[in-house]
XYZ file of N, CA and C in Angstrom:
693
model
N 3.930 -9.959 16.653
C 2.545 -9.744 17.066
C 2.167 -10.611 18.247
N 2.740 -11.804 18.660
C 2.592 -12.636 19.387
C 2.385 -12.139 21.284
N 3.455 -11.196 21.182
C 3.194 -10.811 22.631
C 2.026 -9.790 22.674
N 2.501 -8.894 21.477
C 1.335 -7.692 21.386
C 0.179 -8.040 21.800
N -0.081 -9.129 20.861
C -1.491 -9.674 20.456
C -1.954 -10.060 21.737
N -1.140 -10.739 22.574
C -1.881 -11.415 23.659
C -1.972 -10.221 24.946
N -1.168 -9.353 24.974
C -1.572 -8.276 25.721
C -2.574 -7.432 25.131
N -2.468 -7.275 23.758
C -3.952 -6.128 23.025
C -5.448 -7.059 24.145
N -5.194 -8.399 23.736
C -6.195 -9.408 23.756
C -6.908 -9.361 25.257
N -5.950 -9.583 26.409
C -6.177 -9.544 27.496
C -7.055 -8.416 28.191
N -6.496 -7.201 27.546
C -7.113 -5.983 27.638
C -8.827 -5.993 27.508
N -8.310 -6.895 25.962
C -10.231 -7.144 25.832
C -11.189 -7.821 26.464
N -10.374 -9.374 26.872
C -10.725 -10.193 27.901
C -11.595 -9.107 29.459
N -10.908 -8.379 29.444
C -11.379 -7.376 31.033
C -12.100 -6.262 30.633
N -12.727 -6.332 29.320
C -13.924 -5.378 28.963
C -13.045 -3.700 29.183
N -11.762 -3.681 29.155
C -10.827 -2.422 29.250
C -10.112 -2.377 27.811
N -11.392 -2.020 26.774
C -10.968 -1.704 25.478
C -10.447 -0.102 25.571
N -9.499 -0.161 24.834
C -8.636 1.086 24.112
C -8.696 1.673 22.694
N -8.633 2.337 22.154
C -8.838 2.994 21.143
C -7.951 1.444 19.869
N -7.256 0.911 20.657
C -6.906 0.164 19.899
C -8.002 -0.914 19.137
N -8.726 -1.074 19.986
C -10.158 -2.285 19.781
C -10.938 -1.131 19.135
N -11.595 -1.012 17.832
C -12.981 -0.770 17.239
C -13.937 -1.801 17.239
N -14.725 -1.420 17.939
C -15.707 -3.135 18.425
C -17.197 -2.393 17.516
N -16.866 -3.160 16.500
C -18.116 -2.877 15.829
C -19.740 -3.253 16.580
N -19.694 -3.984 17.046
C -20.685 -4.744 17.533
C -20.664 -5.488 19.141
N -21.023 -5.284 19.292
C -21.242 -5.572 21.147
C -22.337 -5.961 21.892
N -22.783 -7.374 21.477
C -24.151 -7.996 22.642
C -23.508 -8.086 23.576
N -24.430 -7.753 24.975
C -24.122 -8.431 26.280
C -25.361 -9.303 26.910
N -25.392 -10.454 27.254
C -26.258 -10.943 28.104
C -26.505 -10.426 28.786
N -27.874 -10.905 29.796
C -28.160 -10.040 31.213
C -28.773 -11.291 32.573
N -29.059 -10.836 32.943
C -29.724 -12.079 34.048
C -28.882 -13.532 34.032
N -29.811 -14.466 33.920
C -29.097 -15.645 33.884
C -29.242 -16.112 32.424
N -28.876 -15.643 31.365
C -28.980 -16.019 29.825
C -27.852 -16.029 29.817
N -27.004 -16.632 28.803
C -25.861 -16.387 28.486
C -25.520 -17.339 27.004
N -24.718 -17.115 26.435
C -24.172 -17.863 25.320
C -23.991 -19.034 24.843
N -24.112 -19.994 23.770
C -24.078 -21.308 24.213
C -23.032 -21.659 22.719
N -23.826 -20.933 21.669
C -23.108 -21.118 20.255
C -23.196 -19.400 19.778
N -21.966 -19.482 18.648
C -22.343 -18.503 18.020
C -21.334 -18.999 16.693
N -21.876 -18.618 15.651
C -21.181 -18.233 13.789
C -20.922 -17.275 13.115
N -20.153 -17.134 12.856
C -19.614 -15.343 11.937
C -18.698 -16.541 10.535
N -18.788 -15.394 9.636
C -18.269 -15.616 8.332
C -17.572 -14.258 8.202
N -16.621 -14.351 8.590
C -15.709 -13.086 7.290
C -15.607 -13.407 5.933
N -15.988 -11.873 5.264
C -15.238 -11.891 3.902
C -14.357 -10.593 3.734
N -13.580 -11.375 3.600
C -12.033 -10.454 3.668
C -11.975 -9.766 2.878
N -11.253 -8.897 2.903
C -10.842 -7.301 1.916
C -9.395 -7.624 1.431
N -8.924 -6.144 1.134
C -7.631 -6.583 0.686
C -6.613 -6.368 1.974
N -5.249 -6.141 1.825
C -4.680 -6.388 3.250
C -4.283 -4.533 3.045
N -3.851 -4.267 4.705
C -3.865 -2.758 4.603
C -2.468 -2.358 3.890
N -2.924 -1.488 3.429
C -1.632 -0.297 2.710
C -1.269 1.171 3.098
N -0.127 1.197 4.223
C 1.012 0.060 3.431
C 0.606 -0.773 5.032
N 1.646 -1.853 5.253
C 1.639 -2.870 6.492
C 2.820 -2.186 6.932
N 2.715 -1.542 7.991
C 3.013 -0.996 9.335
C 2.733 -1.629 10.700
N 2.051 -2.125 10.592
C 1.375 -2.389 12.265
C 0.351 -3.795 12.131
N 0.262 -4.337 12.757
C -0.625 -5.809 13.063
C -1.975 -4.940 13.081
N -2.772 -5.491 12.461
C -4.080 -5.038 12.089
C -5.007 -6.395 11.982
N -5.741 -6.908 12.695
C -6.753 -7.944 13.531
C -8.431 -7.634 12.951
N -8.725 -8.594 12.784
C -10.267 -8.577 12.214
C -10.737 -9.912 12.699
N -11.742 -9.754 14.026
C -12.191 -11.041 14.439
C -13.379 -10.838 15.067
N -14.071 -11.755 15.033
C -15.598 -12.383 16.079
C -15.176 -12.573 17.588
N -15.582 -12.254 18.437
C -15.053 -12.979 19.723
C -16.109 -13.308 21.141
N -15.969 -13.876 22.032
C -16.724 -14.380 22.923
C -16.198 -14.134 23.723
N -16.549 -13.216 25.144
C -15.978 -13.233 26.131
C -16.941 -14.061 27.219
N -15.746 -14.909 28.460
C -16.809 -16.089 28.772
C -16.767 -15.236 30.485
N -17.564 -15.545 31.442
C -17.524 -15.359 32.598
C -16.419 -15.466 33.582
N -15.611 -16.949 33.056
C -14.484 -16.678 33.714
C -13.235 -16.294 33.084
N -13.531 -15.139 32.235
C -12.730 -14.233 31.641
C -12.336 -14.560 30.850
N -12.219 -16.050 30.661
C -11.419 -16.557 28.787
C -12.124 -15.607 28.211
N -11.061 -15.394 26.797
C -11.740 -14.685 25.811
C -11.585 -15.733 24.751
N -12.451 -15.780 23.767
C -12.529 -17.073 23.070
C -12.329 -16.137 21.220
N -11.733 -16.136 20.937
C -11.245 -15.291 18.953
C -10.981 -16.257 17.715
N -12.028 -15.981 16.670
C -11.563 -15.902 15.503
C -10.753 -15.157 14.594
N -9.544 -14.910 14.546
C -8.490 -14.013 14.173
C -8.151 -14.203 12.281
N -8.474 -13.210 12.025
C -7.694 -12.794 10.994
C -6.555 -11.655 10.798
N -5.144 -11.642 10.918
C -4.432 -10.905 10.993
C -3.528 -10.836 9.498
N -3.298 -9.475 9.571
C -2.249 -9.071 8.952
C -1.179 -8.124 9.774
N 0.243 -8.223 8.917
C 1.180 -7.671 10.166
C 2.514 -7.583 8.975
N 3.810 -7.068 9.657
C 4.938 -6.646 8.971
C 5.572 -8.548 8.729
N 6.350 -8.651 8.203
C 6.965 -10.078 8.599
C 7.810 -10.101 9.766
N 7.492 -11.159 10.318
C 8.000 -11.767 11.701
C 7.620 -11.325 13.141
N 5.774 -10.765 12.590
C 5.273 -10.570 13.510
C 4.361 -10.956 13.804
N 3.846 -11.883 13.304
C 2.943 -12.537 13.719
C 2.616 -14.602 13.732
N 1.587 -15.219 13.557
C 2.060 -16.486 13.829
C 1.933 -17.410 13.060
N 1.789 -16.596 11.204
C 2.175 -16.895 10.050
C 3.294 -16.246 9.862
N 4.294 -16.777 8.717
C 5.596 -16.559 8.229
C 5.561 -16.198 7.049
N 5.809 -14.866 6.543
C 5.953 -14.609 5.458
C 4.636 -14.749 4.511
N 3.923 -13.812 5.218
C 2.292 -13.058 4.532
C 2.428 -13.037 3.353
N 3.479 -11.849 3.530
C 3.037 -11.492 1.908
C 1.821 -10.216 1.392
N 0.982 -10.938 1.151
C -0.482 -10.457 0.519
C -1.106 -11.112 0.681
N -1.021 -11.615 1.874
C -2.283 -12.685 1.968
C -2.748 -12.551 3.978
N -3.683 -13.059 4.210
C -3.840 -12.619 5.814
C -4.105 -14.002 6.628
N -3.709 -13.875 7.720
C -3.208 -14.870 8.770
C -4.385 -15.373 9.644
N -4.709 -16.260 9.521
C -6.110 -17.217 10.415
C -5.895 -18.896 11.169
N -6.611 -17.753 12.123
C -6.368 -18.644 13.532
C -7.794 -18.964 14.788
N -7.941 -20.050 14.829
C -8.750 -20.131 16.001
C -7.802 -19.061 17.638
N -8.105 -18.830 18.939
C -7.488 -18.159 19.497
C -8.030 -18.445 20.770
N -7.773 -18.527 21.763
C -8.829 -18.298 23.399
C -7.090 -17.925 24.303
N -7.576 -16.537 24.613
C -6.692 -15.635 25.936
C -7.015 -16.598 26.991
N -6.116 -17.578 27.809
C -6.825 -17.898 28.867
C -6.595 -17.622 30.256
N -7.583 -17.315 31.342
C -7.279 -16.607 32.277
C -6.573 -17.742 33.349
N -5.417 -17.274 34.097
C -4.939 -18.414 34.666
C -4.153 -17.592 36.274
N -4.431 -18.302 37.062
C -3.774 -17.728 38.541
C -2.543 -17.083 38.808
N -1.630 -18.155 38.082
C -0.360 -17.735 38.527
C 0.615 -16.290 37.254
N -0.212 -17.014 36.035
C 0.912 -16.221 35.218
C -0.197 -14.815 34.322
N -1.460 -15.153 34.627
C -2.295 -13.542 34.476
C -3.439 -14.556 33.243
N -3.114 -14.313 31.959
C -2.833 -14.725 31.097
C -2.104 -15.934 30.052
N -2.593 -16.941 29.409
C -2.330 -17.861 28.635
C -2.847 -17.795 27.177
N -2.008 -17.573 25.651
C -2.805 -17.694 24.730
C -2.817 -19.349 24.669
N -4.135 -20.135 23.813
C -4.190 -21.125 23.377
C -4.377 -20.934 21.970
N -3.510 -21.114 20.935
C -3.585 -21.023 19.726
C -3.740 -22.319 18.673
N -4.725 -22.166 17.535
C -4.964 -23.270 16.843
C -3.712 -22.973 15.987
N -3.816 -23.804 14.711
C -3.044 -23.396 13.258
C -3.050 -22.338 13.151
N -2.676 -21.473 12.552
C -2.242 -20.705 11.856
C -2.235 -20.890 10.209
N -2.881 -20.448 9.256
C -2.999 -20.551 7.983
C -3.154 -19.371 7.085
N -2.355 -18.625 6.065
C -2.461 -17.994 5.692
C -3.837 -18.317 4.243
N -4.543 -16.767 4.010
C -5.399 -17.006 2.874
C -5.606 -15.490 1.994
N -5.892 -15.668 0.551
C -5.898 -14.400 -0.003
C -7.283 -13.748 0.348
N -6.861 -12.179 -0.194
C -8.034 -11.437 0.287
C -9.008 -11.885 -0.873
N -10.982 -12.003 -0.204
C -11.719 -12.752 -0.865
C -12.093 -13.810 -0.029
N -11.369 -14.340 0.560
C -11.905 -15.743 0.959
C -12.645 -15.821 2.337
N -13.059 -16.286 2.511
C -14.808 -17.029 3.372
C -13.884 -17.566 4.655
N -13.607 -16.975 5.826
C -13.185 -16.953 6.930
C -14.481 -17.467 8.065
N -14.788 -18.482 8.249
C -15.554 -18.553 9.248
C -15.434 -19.301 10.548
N -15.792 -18.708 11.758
C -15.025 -19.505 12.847
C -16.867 -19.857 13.581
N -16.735 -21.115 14.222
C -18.046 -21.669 14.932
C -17.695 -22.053 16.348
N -18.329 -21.327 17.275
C -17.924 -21.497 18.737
C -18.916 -21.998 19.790
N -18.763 -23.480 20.137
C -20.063 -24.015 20.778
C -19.297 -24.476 22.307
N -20.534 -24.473 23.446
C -19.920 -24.906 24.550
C -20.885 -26.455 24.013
N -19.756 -27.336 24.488
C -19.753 -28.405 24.005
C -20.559 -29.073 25.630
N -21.889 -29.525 25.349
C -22.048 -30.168 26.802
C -21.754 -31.284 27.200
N -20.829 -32.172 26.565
C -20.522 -33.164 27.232
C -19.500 -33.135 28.095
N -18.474 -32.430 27.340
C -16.960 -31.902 27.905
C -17.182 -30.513 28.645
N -18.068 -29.255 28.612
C -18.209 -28.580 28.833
C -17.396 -27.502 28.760
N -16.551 -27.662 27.267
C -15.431 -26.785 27.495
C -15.942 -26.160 26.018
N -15.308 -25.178 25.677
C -15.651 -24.450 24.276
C -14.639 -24.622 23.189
N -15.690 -25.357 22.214
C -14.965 -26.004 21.215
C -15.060 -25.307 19.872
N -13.938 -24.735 19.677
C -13.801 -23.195 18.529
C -13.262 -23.629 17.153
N -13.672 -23.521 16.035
C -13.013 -24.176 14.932
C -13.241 -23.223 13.881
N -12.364 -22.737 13.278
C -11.903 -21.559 11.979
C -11.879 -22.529 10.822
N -13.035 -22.497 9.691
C -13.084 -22.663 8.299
C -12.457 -21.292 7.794
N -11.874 -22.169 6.100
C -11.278 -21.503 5.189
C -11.827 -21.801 3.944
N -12.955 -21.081 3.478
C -14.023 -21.413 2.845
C -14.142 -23.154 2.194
N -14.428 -22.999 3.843
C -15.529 -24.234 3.633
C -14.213 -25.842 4.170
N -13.439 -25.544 4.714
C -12.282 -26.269 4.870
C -11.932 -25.863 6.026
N -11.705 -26.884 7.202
C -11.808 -26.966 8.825
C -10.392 -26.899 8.692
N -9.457 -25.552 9.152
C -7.652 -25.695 9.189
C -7.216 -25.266 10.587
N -8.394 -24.600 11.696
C -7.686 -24.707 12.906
C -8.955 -24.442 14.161
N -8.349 -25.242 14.931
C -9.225 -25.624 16.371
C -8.507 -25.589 17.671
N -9.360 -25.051 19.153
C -9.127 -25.210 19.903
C -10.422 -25.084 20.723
N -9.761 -26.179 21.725
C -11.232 -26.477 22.900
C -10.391 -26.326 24.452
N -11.215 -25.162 24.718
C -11.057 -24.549 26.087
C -11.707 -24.358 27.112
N -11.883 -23.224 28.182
C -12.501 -22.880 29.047
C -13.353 -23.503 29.576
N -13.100 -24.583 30.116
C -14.184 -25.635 30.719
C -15.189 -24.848 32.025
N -16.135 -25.004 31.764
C -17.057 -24.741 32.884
C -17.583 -23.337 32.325
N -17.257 -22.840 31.518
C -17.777 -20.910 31.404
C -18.381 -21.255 31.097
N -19.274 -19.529 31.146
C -20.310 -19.307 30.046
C -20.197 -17.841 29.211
N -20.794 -17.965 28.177
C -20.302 -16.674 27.210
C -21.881 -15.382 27.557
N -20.802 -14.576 28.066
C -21.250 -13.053 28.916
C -21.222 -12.027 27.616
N -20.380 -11.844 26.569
C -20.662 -11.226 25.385
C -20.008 -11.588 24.261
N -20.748 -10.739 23.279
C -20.148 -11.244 21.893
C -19.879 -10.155 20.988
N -18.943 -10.180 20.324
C -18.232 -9.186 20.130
C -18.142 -9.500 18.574
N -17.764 -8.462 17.353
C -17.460 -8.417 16.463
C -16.708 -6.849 16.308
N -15.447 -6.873 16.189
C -14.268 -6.412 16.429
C -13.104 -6.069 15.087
N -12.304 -4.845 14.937
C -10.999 -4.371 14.352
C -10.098 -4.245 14.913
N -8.662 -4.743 15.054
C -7.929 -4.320 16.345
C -6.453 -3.916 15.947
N -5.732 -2.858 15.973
C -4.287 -2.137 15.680
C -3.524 -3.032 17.437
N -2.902 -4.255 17.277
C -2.514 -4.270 18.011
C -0.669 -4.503 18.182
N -0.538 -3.522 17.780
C 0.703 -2.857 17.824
C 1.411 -2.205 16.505
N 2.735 -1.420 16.567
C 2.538 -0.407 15.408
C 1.521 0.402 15.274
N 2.181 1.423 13.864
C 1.469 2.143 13.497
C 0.141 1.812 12.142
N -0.776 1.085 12.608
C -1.484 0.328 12.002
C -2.413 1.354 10.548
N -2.046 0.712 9.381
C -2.972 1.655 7.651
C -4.254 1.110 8.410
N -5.354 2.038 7.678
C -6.498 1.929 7.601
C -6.984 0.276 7.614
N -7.834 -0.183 8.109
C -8.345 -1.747 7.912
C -9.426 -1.625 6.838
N -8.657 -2.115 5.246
C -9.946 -2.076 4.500
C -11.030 -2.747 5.017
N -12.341 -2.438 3.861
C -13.373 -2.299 3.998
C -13.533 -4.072 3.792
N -14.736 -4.766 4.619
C -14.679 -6.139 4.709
C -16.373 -6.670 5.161
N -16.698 -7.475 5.044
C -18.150 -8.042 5.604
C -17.609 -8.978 6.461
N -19.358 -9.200 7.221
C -19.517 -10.478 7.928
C -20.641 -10.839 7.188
N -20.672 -12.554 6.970
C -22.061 -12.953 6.436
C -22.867 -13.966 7.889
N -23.435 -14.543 7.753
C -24.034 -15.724 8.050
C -24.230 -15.582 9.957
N -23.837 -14.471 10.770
C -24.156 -14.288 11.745
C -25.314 -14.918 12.852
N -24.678 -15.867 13.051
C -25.554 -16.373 14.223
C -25.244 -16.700 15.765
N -26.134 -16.021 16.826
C -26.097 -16.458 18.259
C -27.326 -17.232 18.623
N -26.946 -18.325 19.371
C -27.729 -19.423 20.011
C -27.494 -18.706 21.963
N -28.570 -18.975 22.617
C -28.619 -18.482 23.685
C -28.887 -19.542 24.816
N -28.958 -19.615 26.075
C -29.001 -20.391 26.941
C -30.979 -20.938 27.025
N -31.392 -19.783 27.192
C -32.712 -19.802 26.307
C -33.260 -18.475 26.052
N -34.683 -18.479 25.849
C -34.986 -17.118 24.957
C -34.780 -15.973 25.504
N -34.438 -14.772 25.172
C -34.506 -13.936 25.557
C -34.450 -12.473 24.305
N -36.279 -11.907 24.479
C -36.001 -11.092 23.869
C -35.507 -10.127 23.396
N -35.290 -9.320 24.321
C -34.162 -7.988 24.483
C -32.847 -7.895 24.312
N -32.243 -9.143 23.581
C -31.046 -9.618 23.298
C -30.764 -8.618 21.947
N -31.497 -8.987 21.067
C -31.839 -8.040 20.028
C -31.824 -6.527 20.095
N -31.173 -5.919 19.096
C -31.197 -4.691 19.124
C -31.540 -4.004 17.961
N -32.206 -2.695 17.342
C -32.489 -2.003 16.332
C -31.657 -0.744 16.190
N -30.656 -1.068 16.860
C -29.399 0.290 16.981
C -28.699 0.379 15.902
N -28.177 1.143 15.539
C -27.208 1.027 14.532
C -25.969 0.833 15.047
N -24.872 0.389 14.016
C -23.494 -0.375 15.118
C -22.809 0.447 14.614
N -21.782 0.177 15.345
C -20.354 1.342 15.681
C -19.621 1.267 14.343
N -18.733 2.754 13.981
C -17.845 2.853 13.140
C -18.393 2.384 11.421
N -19.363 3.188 11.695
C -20.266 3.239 10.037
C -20.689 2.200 9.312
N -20.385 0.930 10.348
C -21.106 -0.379 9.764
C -22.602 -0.433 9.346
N -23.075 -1.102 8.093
C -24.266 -1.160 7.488
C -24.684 -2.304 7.537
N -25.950 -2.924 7.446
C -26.800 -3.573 7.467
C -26.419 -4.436 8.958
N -26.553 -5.854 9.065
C -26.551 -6.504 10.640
C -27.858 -6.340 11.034
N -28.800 -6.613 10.636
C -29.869 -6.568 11.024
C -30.473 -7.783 11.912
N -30.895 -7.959 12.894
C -30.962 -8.616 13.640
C -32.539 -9.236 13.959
N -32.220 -10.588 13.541
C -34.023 -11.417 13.622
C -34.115 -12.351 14.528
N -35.571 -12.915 15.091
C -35.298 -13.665 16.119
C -36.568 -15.082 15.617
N -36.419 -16.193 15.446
C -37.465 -16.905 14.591
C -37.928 -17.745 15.948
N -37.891 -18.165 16.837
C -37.907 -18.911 17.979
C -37.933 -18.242 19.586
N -38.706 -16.776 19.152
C -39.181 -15.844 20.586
C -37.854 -15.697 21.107
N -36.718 -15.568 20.220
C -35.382 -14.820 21.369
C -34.377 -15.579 21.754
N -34.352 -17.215 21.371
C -32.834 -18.084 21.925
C -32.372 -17.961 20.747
N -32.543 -17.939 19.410
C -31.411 -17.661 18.246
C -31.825 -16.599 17.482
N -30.394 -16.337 17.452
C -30.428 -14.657 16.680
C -29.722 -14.105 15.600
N -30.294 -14.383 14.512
C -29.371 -14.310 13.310
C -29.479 -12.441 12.602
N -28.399 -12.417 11.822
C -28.321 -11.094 11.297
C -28.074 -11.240 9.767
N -28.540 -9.854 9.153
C -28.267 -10.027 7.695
C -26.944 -9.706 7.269
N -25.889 -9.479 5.894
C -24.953 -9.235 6.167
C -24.748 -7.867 6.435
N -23.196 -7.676 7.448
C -23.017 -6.632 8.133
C -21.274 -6.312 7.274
N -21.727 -4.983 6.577
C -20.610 -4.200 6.102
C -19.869 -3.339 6.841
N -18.534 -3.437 6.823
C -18.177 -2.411 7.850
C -16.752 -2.083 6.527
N -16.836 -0.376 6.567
C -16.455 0.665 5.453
C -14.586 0.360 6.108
N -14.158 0.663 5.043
C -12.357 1.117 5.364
C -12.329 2.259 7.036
N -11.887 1.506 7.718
C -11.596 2.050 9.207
C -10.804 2.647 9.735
N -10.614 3.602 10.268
C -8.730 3.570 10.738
C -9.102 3.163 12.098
N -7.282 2.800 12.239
C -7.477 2.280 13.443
C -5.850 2.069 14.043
N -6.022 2.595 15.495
C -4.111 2.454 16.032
C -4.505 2.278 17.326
N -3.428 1.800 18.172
C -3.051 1.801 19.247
C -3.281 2.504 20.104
N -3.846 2.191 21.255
C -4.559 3.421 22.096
C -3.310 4.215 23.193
């Protein structure tokens, strides 16, 4: 999954999603607002049946200067991805694609930790202003197991909540939540918010604003058994 992943990834990085990406959810900033923090909680399902293909369930941030910044939960065949021997259980990782001159592309990868289906996946992504770089850290309910701090100087242009077949012939992505959804903004902005309904039969995500528009929390957001392959 390792190369896959970082080419599926890159793809996403350049807003040139493929049938492979089901992007449940898709804020974009506008003007001069942009991203500062954001929180997602997965709660995981079971893993797909049968495992054919790397199948990806993550939050993500894409920043201005193209880093893409991921909370990854994967499942995959063995020896494809950047846990060893899954099993029945799914693979979590902090993640940032980083954009670089000479060679296109760089992944920066935290730990890697496998966990059973059930468990409280949550990744927290803040531009850190002292360092000014984005400092990404994946809980495992409730237990800090992987980090990375990147992209110095960006700023986060959208935010994404995402399914991804990135490579193989990827089973259906059971059915899974997000809880605890929150974006922090550069400052307020109302129209950030949306009353749309989101992609690929996801339910609830309801979206509130307590502070005229710089933070924006949602209720939990269900998203049904998916299919999903390679574009």
């Amino acid at each position: 999954m390792k190369g896959a992943f970082a080419a599926a990834s890159a793809l996403a990085a350049l807003i040139q999603h493929t049938s492979a990406n089901n992007d449940v959810v898709t804020l974009v900033t506008k003007d001069d607002v942009y991203i500062t923090e954001a929180v997602a909680t997965l709660v995981v399902g079971n893993i797909p049946n049968p495992i054919t293909g790397d199948v990806a369930l993550w939050s993500a941030i894409m920043l201005d200067g193209e880093d893409f910044l991921q909370g990854v939960t994967q499942n995959g065949p063995a020896g494809s991805g950047y846990c060893d021997n899954l099993g029945k259980n799914w693979c979590n990782f902090a993640y940032t694609l980083v954009e670089t001159l000479i060679s296109g592309t760089t992944p920066e990868v935290g730990k890697a930790v496998p966990t059973t289906p059930g468990s409280l996946i949550k990744t927290h992504y803040k531009l850190n202003p002292t360092t000014t770089k984005w400092d990404q850290d994946l809980y495992i309910n409730g237990t800090l197991v992987s980090s990375v701090s990147t992209s110095k100087g960006q700023k986060g242009n959208i935010f994404y909540v995402s399914i991804e077949c990135s490579s193989g012939t990827c089973a259906t992505a059971p059915a899974h939540k997000w809880e605890d959804i929150s974006i922090v903004l550069s400052k307020a902005d109302q129209s950030f918010g949306t009353t749309e309904s989101w992609q690929f039969g996801a339910t609830g995500g309801k979206m509130s604003t307590a502070d005229s528009g710089k933070t924006w929390n949602f209720t939990t957001l269900s998203v049904p058994d998916t299919p999903v392959s390679v574009g």
